[in-house]
Amino acid sequence: MAVYDFAKGLVIEAGNNIRKMMQQDINIETKSNPNDLVTNVDKATEDFIYNNIMENYPDHQFIGEEGHGRPMSEVEQKGIVWVIDPIDGTLNFVHQKENFAISIGIYNDGEPYAGFVYDVMNDLLYHAKAGEGAFVNEHPMKPLENSDLNKSLIGINPNWLTKPVIGVIFRKVVDEARSCRAYGSAALEMIHVAQGKLGAYLTPRLQPWDYAGALIILNEVGGKGTDLLGNPLSLNQPHSVLVGNQSIHEEILTKHMLPEKETFETLHKRYR
């Protein structure tokens, strides 16, 4: 079975397992801070995905949010690398029991191969094989249309607007946009961009497992994703992230981000 078809079946099965586990008690732990949560469902889902991959493709590499595989900095950009977030949007999972996703990005020799973002509770699988278009379940996704910032909704976590320095920069973008929204799952917010529901999404810090799958899908519909200074996103370290349709990405980058280049270079060190 091709890796793409295997991954597609695997993510759907993992989602089915999550829905079953949600009928039982959920154990919640904190990681880096009280709002950085992990549950037994996160861990069990990553176990399930990792074990199935290793059983079928033992030579593949794996980067998982909950600790499976090798550290990001040690992963070689050779062969097949899976980048997994078993539950992107754990706070939503805990508090809302919805608005979370399984995210899988697969890269071959450092190049995009396939992306999967599964909106578990709505049973919507967004998926793409590089160069072959993007789909939601079995329906093709439409190419993105360009939009201007002042006529677009943008995605941004409002917590960043309260921070010194970064908040001032981001508020200028929000003030110019038609309005902003926050959904609590980076993967799903990037999918909203890929669908044209949001013109752009920006944040000063994401881990590769947060964007690896959705970025491939976004690229397949003609969107663009970089860090806040226009540099490519890699798999071996955290990045700031700016994604959008081609027009709004360029507008935000050149008008709001690049003029703050020296500030962002300092902030990058803080938020990594």
Coordinates of C-alpha atoms in Angstrom, one line a residue:
M1 CA 0.0 0.0 0.0
A2 CA 1.3 3.5 -0.9
V3 CA 2.3 5.6 2.1
Y4 CA -0.4 8.2 1.2
D5 CA -3.2 5.6 1.3
F6 CA -1.8 4.0 4.5
A7 CA -1.7 7.4 6.2
K8 CA -5.2 8.3 5.1
G9 CA -6.6 5.2 6.6
L10 CA -4.5 5.5 9.8
V11 CA -5.6 9.1 10.6
I12 CA -9.3 8.1 10.2
E13 CA -8.9 5.1 12.5
A14 CA -7.1 7.3 15.0
G15 CA -10.0 9.7 15.0
N16 CA -12.5 6.8 15.5
N17 CA -10.4 5.8 18.5
I18 CA -10.5 9.3 19.9
R19 CA -14.3 9.4 19.7
K20 CA -14.5 6.1 21.6
M21 CA -12.0 7.3 24.3
M22 CA -14.0 10.4 24.8
Q23 CA -16.8 8.3 26.3
Q24 CA -14.5 7.4 29.2
D25 CA -12.8 9.5 31.9
I26 CA -10.0 11.8 30.5
N27 CA -6.9 12.2 32.5
I28 CA -5.4 15.7 32.2
E29 CA -1.8 16.8 33.0
T30 CA 0.1 20.0 32.5
K31 CA 3.4 20.4 30.6
S32 CA 5.3 23.7 30.3
N33 CA 2.6 25.8 32.0
P34 CA -0.9 25.5 33.4
N35 CA -2.5 26.2 30.0
D36 CA -0.2 23.7 28.2
L37 CA -2.2 20.5 28.6
V38 CA -1.8 16.9 27.6
T39 CA -4.3 14.1 28.2
N40 CA -4.2 10.3 28.2
V41 CA -6.0 10.6 24.8
D42 CA -3.2 12.6 23.3
K43 CA -0.7 10.0 24.4
A44 CA -2.7 7.0 23.4
T45 CA -3.4 8.5 20.0
E46 CA 0.3 9.2 19.3
D47 CA 1.1 5.6 20.6
F48 CA -1.3 4.2 18.1
I49 CA 0.0 6.2 15.2
Y50 CA 3.6 5.6 16.0
N51 CA 3.2 1.9 16.5
N52 CA 1.4 1.4 13.3
I53 CA 4.0 3.4 11.3
M54 CA 6.9 1.5 12.9
E55 CA 5.2 -1.9 12.2
N56 CA 4.7 -1.1 8.5
Y57 CA 7.6 1.3 7.8
P58 CA 10.4 0.7 10.4
D59 CA 12.9 2.7 8.4
H60 CA 10.8 5.9 8.5
Q61 CA 11.6 8.7 11.0
F62 CA 9.0 10.2 13.4
I63 CA 8.6 13.6 15.1
G64 CA 5.8 13.5 17.6
E65 CA 4.6 16.2 20.0
E66 CA 4.2 13.8 22.9
G67 CA 7.8 12.4 22.7
H68 CA 7.9 9.6 20.1
G69 CA 10.7 9.5 17.6
R70 CA 13.8 11.6 17.7
P71 CA 14.1 15.3 18.8
M72 CA 13.5 17.7 16.0
S73 CA 17.1 18.9 15.9
E74 CA 18.4 15.4 15.4
V75 CA 16.1 14.3 12.6
E76 CA 17.9 13.9 9.3
Q77 CA 16.2 15.4 6.3
K78 CA 16.6 12.1 4.4
G79 CA 14.0 9.5 3.6
I80 CA 10.4 9.7 4.9
V81 CA 9.8 11.8 8.0
W82 CA 6.4 11.9 9.7
V83 CA 5.5 15.0 11.8
I84 CA 2.6 14.3 14.1
D85 CA 0.3 16.2 16.5
P86 CA -2.1 13.6 17.9
I87 CA -4.5 16.3 19.1
D88 CA -3.9 19.9 17.9
G89 CA -6.1 22.0 20.1
T90 CA -5.9 20.1 23.4
L91 CA -7.5 23.0 25.4
N92 CA -10.5 22.8 23.0
F93 CA -10.6 19.0 23.4
V94 CA -10.7 19.3 27.2
H95 CA -13.1 22.2 27.5
Q96 CA -15.3 22.0 24.4
K97 CA -15.0 18.4 23.2
E98 CA -14.7 19.8 19.6
N99 CA -12.6 22.2 17.5
F100 CA -9.5 20.0 17.6
A101 CA -7.7 18.0 14.9
I102 CA -5.2 15.2 14.2
S103 CA -2.3 16.7 12.2
I104 CA 0.1 14.7 10.1
G105 CA 2.7 16.0 7.7
I106 CA 4.9 13.6 5.7
Y107 CA 8.1 14.8 4.1
N108 CA 10.5 12.9 1.8
D109 CA 14.1 14.0 1.7
G110 CA 13.0 17.3 3.2
E111 CA 10.4 18.0 0.6
P112 CA 6.6 17.9 1.1
Y113 CA 5.0 14.6 0.3
A114 CA 1.5 14.6 2.0
G115 CA -0.5 16.5 4.6
F116 CA -3.5 15.4 6.6
V117 CA -5.7 17.4 9.1
Y118 CA -8.6 15.5 10.5
D119 CA -11.4 17.6 12.1
V120 CA -12.4 14.6 14.3
M121 CA -15.8 15.7 15.6
N122 CA -17.0 16.9 12.2
D123 CA -15.5 13.9 10.4
L124 CA -13.8 16.1 7.9
L125 CA -10.5 14.9 6.6
Y126 CA -8.4 17.5 4.8
H127 CA -5.7 15.9 2.8
A128 CA -3.2 16.6 0.0
K129 CA -0.5 14.8 -1.9
A130 CA 2.1 17.3 -3.1
G131 CA 1.4 18.3 -6.7
E132 CA -1.9 16.5 -6.9
G133 CA -4.3 19.0 -5.3
A134 CA -6.1 19.1 -1.9
F135 CA -9.3 17.5 -0.8
V136 CA -11.8 17.6 2.0
N137 CA -13.0 14.0 2.3
E138 CA -13.3 13.1 -1.4
H139 CA -14.2 16.6 -2.7
P140 CA -11.5 18.8 -4.3
M141 CA -10.7 22.0 -2.5
K142 CA -11.0 25.2 -4.6
P143 CA -7.9 27.3 -5.5
L144 CA -7.6 30.3 -3.1
E145 CA -8.7 33.7 -4.3
N146 CA -6.7 36.8 -3.3
S147 CA -8.0 39.3 -0.9
D148 CA -6.9 42.6 0.7
L149 CA -6.3 42.9 4.5
N150 CA -9.0 45.5 5.0
K151 CA -11.6 43.2 3.5
S152 CA -10.5 40.0 5.2
L153 CA -10.9 38.1 8.5
I154 CA -7.6 37.1 10.0
G155 CA -6.8 34.4 12.6
I156 CA -4.8 35.4 15.7
N157 CA -4.7 34.3 19.3
P158 CA -5.8 37.4 21.3
N159 CA -3.4 36.5 24.1
W160 CA -0.6 37.8 21.8
L161 CA -2.2 41.2 21.6
T162 CA -1.6 41.7 25.3
K163 CA 2.1 41.1 25.1
P164 CA 4.6 43.9 25.0
V165 CA 6.2 44.7 21.7
I166 CA 4.7 41.8 19.7
G167 CA 1.2 43.0 20.8
V168 CA 1.8 46.5 19.4
I169 CA 2.8 45.1 16.0
F170 CA 0.0 42.6 15.8
R171 CA -2.6 45.2 16.9
K172 CA -1.7 47.2 13.8
V173 CA -2.6 44.2 11.6
V174 CA -5.8 43.6 13.5
D175 CA -6.8 47.3 13.3
E176 CA -6.4 47.2 9.5
A177 CA -8.2 43.9 9.0
R178 CA -12.0 43.7 8.7
S179 CA -11.9 41.7 12.0
C180 CA -10.1 38.8 13.6
R181 CA -11.0 35.4 14.9
A182 CA -9.4 32.7 17.2
Y183 CA -10.2 29.0 17.0
G184 CA -7.6 27.5 19.3
S185 CA -6.1 25.0 16.8
A186 CA -3.3 26.1 14.6
A187 CA -3.9 23.3 12.1
L188 CA -7.6 24.1 11.8
E189 CA -6.9 27.8 11.5
M190 CA -4.5 27.1 8.6
I191 CA -7.2 25.0 7.0
H192 CA -9.6 27.9 7.4
V193 CA -7.1 30.0 5.4
A194 CA -6.9 27.2 2.8
Q195 CA -10.6 27.3 2.4
G196 CA -10.8 31.1 2.2
K197 CA -12.7 31.5 5.5
L198 CA -9.7 33.4 6.8
G199 CA -7.5 35.6 4.7
A200 CA -4.5 35.0 6.9
Y201 CA -3.3 33.5 10.2
L202 CA -0.2 34.7 12.1
T203 CA 1.5 33.8 15.3
P204 CA 5.0 34.4 16.8
R205 CA 5.6 30.8 17.7
L206 CA 4.5 27.3 16.5
Q207 CA 6.2 23.9 16.6
P208 CA 6.6 22.0 13.3
W209 CA 3.9 19.4 14.3
D210 CA 1.4 22.3 14.5
Y211 CA 1.8 23.4 10.9
A212 CA 3.5 20.5 9.0
G213 CA 0.3 18.9 7.7
A214 CA -1.8 22.0 7.0
L215 CA 1.1 23.7 5.2
I216 CA 1.1 21.1 2.5
I217 CA -2.6 21.4 2.1
L218 CA -2.4 25.2 1.9
N219 CA 0.3 25.0 -0.7
E220 CA -1.9 22.8 -2.9
V221 CA -4.6 25.4 -3.1
G222 CA -2.2 28.2 -3.9
G223 CA -1.7 29.7 -0.5
K224 CA 1.6 30.7 1.0
G225 CA 3.3 30.0 4.4
T226 CA 6.5 31.5 5.8
D227 CA 7.8 32.8 9.1
L228 CA 6.9 36.4 9.9
L229 CA 10.0 37.7 7.9
G230 CA 9.2 35.6 4.8
N231 CA 11.7 32.8 5.4
P232 CA 10.7 29.1 4.7
L233 CA 9.3 27.0 7.5
S234 CA 11.4 24.0 8.4
L235 CA 10.9 20.8 10.4
N236 CA 13.9 21.1 12.8
Q237 CA 12.9 24.0 15.0
P238 CA 10.0 26.2 16.1
H239 CA 9.1 29.2 13.9
S240 CA 6.9 32.2 13.8
V241 CA 4.2 31.7 11.2
L242 CA 2.4 33.8 8.6
V243 CA 0.1 32.0 6.2
G244 CA -2.5 33.5 3.8
N245 CA -3.5 33.8 0.2
Q246 CA -0.8 35.1 -2.0
S247 CA -2.0 38.8 -1.9
I248 CA -2.6 39.2 1.8
H249 CA 0.5 37.3 2.7
E250 CA 2.6 39.8 0.7
E251 CA 0.6 42.8 2.1
I252 CA 1.1 41.8 5.7
L253 CA 4.7 40.8 5.2
T254 CA 5.8 44.0 3.4
K255 CA 3.7 46.5 5.3
H256 CA 3.7 45.2 8.8
M257 CA 6.4 42.6 9.3
L258 CA 9.5 43.5 7.4
P259 CA 9.6 47.1 8.7
E260 CA 9.9 45.4 12.2
K261 CA 12.7 43.1 11.0
E262 CA 15.2 43.9 13.8
T263 CA 12.5 43.6 16.5
F264 CA 11.3 40.2 15.2
E265 CA 14.9 38.9 15.0
T266 CA 15.1 39.6 18.7
L267 CA 11.7 38.2 19.5
H268 CA 12.4 35.0 17.6
K269 CA 15.1 34.1 20.2
R270 CA 12.6 34.8 23.0
Y271 CA 9.7 32.7 21.7
R272 CA 11.7 29.7 20.5

